[in-house]
Short mmCIF file of C-alpha atoms in Angstrom, two decimals:
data_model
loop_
_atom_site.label_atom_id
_atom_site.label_comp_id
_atom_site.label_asym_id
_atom_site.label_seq_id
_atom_site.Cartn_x
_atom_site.Cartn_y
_atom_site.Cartn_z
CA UNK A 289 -17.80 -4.21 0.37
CA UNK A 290 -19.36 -2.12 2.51
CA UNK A 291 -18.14 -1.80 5.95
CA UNK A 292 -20.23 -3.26 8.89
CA UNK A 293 -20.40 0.55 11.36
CA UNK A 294 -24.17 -0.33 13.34
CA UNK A 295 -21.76 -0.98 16.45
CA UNK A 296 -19.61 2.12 16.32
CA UNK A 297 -22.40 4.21 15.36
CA UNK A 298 -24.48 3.18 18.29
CA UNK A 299 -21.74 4.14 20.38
CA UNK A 300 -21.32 7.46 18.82
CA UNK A 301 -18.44 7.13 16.72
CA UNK A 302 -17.19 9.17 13.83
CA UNK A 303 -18.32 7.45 10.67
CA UNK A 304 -16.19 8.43 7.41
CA UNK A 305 -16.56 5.47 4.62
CA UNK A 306 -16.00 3.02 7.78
CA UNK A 307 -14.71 4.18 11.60
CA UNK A 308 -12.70 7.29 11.26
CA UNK A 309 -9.62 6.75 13.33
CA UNK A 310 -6.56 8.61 13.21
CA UNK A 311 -3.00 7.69 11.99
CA UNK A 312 -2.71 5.71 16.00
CA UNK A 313 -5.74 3.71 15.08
CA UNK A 314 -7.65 5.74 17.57
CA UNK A 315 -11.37 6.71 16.99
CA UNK A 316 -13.43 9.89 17.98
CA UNK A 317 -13.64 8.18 21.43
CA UNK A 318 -9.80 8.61 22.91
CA UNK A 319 -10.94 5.17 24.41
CA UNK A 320 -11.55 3.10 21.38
CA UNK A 321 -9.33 1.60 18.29
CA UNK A 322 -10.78 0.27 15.82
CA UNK A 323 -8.37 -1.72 13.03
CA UNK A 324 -8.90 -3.53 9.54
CA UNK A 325 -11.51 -3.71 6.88
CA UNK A 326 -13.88 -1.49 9.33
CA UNK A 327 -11.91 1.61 9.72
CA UNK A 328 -11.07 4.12 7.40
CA UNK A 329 -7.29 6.06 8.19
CA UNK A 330 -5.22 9.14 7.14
CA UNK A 331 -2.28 7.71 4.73
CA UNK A 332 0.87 10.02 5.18
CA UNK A 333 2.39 8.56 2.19
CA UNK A 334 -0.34 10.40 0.44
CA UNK A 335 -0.77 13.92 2.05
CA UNK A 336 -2.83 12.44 4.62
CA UNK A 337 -5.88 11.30 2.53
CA UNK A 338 -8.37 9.12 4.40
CA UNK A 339 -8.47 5.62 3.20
CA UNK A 340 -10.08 2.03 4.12
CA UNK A 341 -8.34 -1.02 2.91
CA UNK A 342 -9.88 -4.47 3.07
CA UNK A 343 -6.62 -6.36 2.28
CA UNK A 344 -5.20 -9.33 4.51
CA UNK A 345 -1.59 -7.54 5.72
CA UNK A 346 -3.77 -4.49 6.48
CA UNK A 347 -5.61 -6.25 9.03
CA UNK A 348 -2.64 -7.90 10.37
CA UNK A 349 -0.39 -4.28 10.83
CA UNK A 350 -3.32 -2.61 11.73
CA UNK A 351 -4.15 -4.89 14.87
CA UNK A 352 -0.50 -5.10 15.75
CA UNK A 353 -0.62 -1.32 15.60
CA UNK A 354 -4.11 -0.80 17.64
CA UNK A 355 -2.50 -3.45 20.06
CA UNK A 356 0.67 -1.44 20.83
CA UNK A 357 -1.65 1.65 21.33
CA UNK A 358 -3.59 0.44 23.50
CA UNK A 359 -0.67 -0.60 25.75
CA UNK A 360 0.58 2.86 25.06
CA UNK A 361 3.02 2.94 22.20
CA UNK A 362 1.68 6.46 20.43
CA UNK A 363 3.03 5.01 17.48
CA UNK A 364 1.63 6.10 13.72
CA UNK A 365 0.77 3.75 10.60
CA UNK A 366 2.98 4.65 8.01
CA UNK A 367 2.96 1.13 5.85
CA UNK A 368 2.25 1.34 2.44
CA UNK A 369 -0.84 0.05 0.88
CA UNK A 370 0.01 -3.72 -0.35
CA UNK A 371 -2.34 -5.96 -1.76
CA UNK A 372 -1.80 -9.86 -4.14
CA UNK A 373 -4.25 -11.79 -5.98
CA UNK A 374 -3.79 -15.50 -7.69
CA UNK A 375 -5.77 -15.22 -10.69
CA UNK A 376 -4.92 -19.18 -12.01
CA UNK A 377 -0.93 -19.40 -12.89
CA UNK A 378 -0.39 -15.90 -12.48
CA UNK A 379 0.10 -13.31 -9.40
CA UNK A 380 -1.15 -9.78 -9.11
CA UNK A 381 0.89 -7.32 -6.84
CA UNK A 382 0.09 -3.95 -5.99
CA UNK A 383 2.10 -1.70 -3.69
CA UNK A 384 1.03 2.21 -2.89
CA UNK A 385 -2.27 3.96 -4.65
CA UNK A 386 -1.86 4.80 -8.75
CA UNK A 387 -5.01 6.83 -8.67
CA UNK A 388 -3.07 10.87 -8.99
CA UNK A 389 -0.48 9.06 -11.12
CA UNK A 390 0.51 11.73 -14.36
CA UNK A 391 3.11 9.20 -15.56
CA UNK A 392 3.04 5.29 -15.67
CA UNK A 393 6.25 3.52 -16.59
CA UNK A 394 6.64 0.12 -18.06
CA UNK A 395 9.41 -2.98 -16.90
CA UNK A 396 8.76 -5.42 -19.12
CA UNK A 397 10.47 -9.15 -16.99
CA UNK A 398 10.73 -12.50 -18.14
CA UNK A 399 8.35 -14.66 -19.16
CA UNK A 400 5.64 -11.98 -19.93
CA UNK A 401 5.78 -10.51 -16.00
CA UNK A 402 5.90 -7.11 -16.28
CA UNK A 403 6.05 -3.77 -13.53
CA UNK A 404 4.00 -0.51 -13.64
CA UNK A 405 5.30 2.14 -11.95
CA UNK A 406 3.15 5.37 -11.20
CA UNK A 407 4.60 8.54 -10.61
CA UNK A 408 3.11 11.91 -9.83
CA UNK A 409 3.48 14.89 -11.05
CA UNK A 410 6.54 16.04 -9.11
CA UNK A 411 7.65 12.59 -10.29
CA UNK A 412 7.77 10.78 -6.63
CA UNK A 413 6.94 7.09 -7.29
CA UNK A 414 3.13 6.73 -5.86
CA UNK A 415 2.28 2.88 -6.97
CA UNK A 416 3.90 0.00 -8.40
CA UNK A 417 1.69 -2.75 -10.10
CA UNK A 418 3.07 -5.94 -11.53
CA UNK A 419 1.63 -9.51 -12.82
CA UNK A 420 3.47 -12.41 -13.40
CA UNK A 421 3.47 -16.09 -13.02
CA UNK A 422 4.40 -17.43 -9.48
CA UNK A 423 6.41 -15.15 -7.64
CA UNK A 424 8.32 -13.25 -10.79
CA UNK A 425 7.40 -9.70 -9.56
CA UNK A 426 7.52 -9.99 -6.06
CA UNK A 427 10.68 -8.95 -5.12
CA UNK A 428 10.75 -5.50 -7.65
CA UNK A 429 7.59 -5.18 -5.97
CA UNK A 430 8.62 -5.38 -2.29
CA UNK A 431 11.38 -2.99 -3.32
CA UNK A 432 9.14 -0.61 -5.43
CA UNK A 433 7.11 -0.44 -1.77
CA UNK A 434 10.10 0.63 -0.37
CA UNK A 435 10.87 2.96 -2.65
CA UNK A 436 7.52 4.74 -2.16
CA UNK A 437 7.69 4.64 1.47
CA UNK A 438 11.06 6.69 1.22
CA UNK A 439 9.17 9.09 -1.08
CA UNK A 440 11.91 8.41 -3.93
CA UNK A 441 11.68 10.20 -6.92
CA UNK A 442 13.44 7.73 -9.87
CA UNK A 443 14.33 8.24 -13.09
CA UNK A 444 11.28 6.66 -15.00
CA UNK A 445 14.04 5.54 -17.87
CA UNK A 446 15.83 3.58 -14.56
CA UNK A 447 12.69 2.34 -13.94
CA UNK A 448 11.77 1.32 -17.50
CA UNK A 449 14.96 -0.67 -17.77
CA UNK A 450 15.39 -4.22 -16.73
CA UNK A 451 19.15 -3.97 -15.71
CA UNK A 452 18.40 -1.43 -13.49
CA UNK A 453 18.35 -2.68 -9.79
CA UNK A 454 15.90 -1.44 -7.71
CA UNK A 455 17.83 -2.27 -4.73
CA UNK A 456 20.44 0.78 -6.10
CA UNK A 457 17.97 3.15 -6.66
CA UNK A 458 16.35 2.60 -2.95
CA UNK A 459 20.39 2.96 -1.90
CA UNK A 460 20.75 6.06 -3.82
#
């Protein structure tokens, strides 16, 4: 997809692979916020590397986000990248970026599901991918996101390992 810019350009925006705002949603023009599929951001979670995401829940914290700025909030996107796909009986989830991962990890669930995780090379857990039917890798996935977002570094054999809860290692 290519993001629609003819608007913000006209009005003399910065234009990097979408609106360039900053981590408050805020464009070149201290006036202007642009959120969603449009805009491209800094992610902190990832040293600060300027994304775009054209995912649902994106949108939806992004304009909450702009919103709050705009009524004067200063605060800063830090969610992870989250994204789900129904491909016939089974779900896709993906929380965090795997691209920079040195190290994937395998959970294998019941039922076939199984978990990804992606680690870099200091061994911080960057992504979590996971596909199974209905809503079998949801909730490792919800906590894998959470686990990223506290830039956790897990064991990968904890992580390979069914009996290990990833509620405990979020704790920990």
């Amino acid at each position: 997809a290519v993001p629609n810019t003819e608007l913000a350009e006209a009005a003399g925006l910065a234009i990097e692979n979408g609106i360039a705002v900053d981590e408050r949603l805020c464009t070149s023009d201290p006036d202007i916020y642009a959120a969603g599929d449009c805009c491209s951001f800094p992610l902190p979670h990832y040293g600060g590397r300027r994304v775009r995401l054209e995912a649902w829940r994106n949108a939806q914290d992004q304009g909450a986000l702009a919103a709050a700025n705009l009524m004067g909030a200063g605060e800063t996107m830090v969610s992870v990248p989250w994204i789900w796909s129904d491909q016939y009986e089974f779900t896709l989830q993906i929380a965090g970026l795997a691209d920079g991962a040195e190290t994937t990890v395998r959970r294998d669930m019941e039922e076939g599901a199984f978990i990804l995780f992606h680690l870099d090379g200091e061994g911080r857990l960057i992504a979590a991918s996971g596909i199974g039917r209905g809503n079998a890798v949801a909730r490792d996935i919800r906590l894998a996101e959470m686990l990223i977002a506290a830039g956790a570094k897990p064991e990968p054999l904890a992580l390979a390992s069914p009996e290990t809860r990833l509620k405990k290692l979020l704790a920990a």
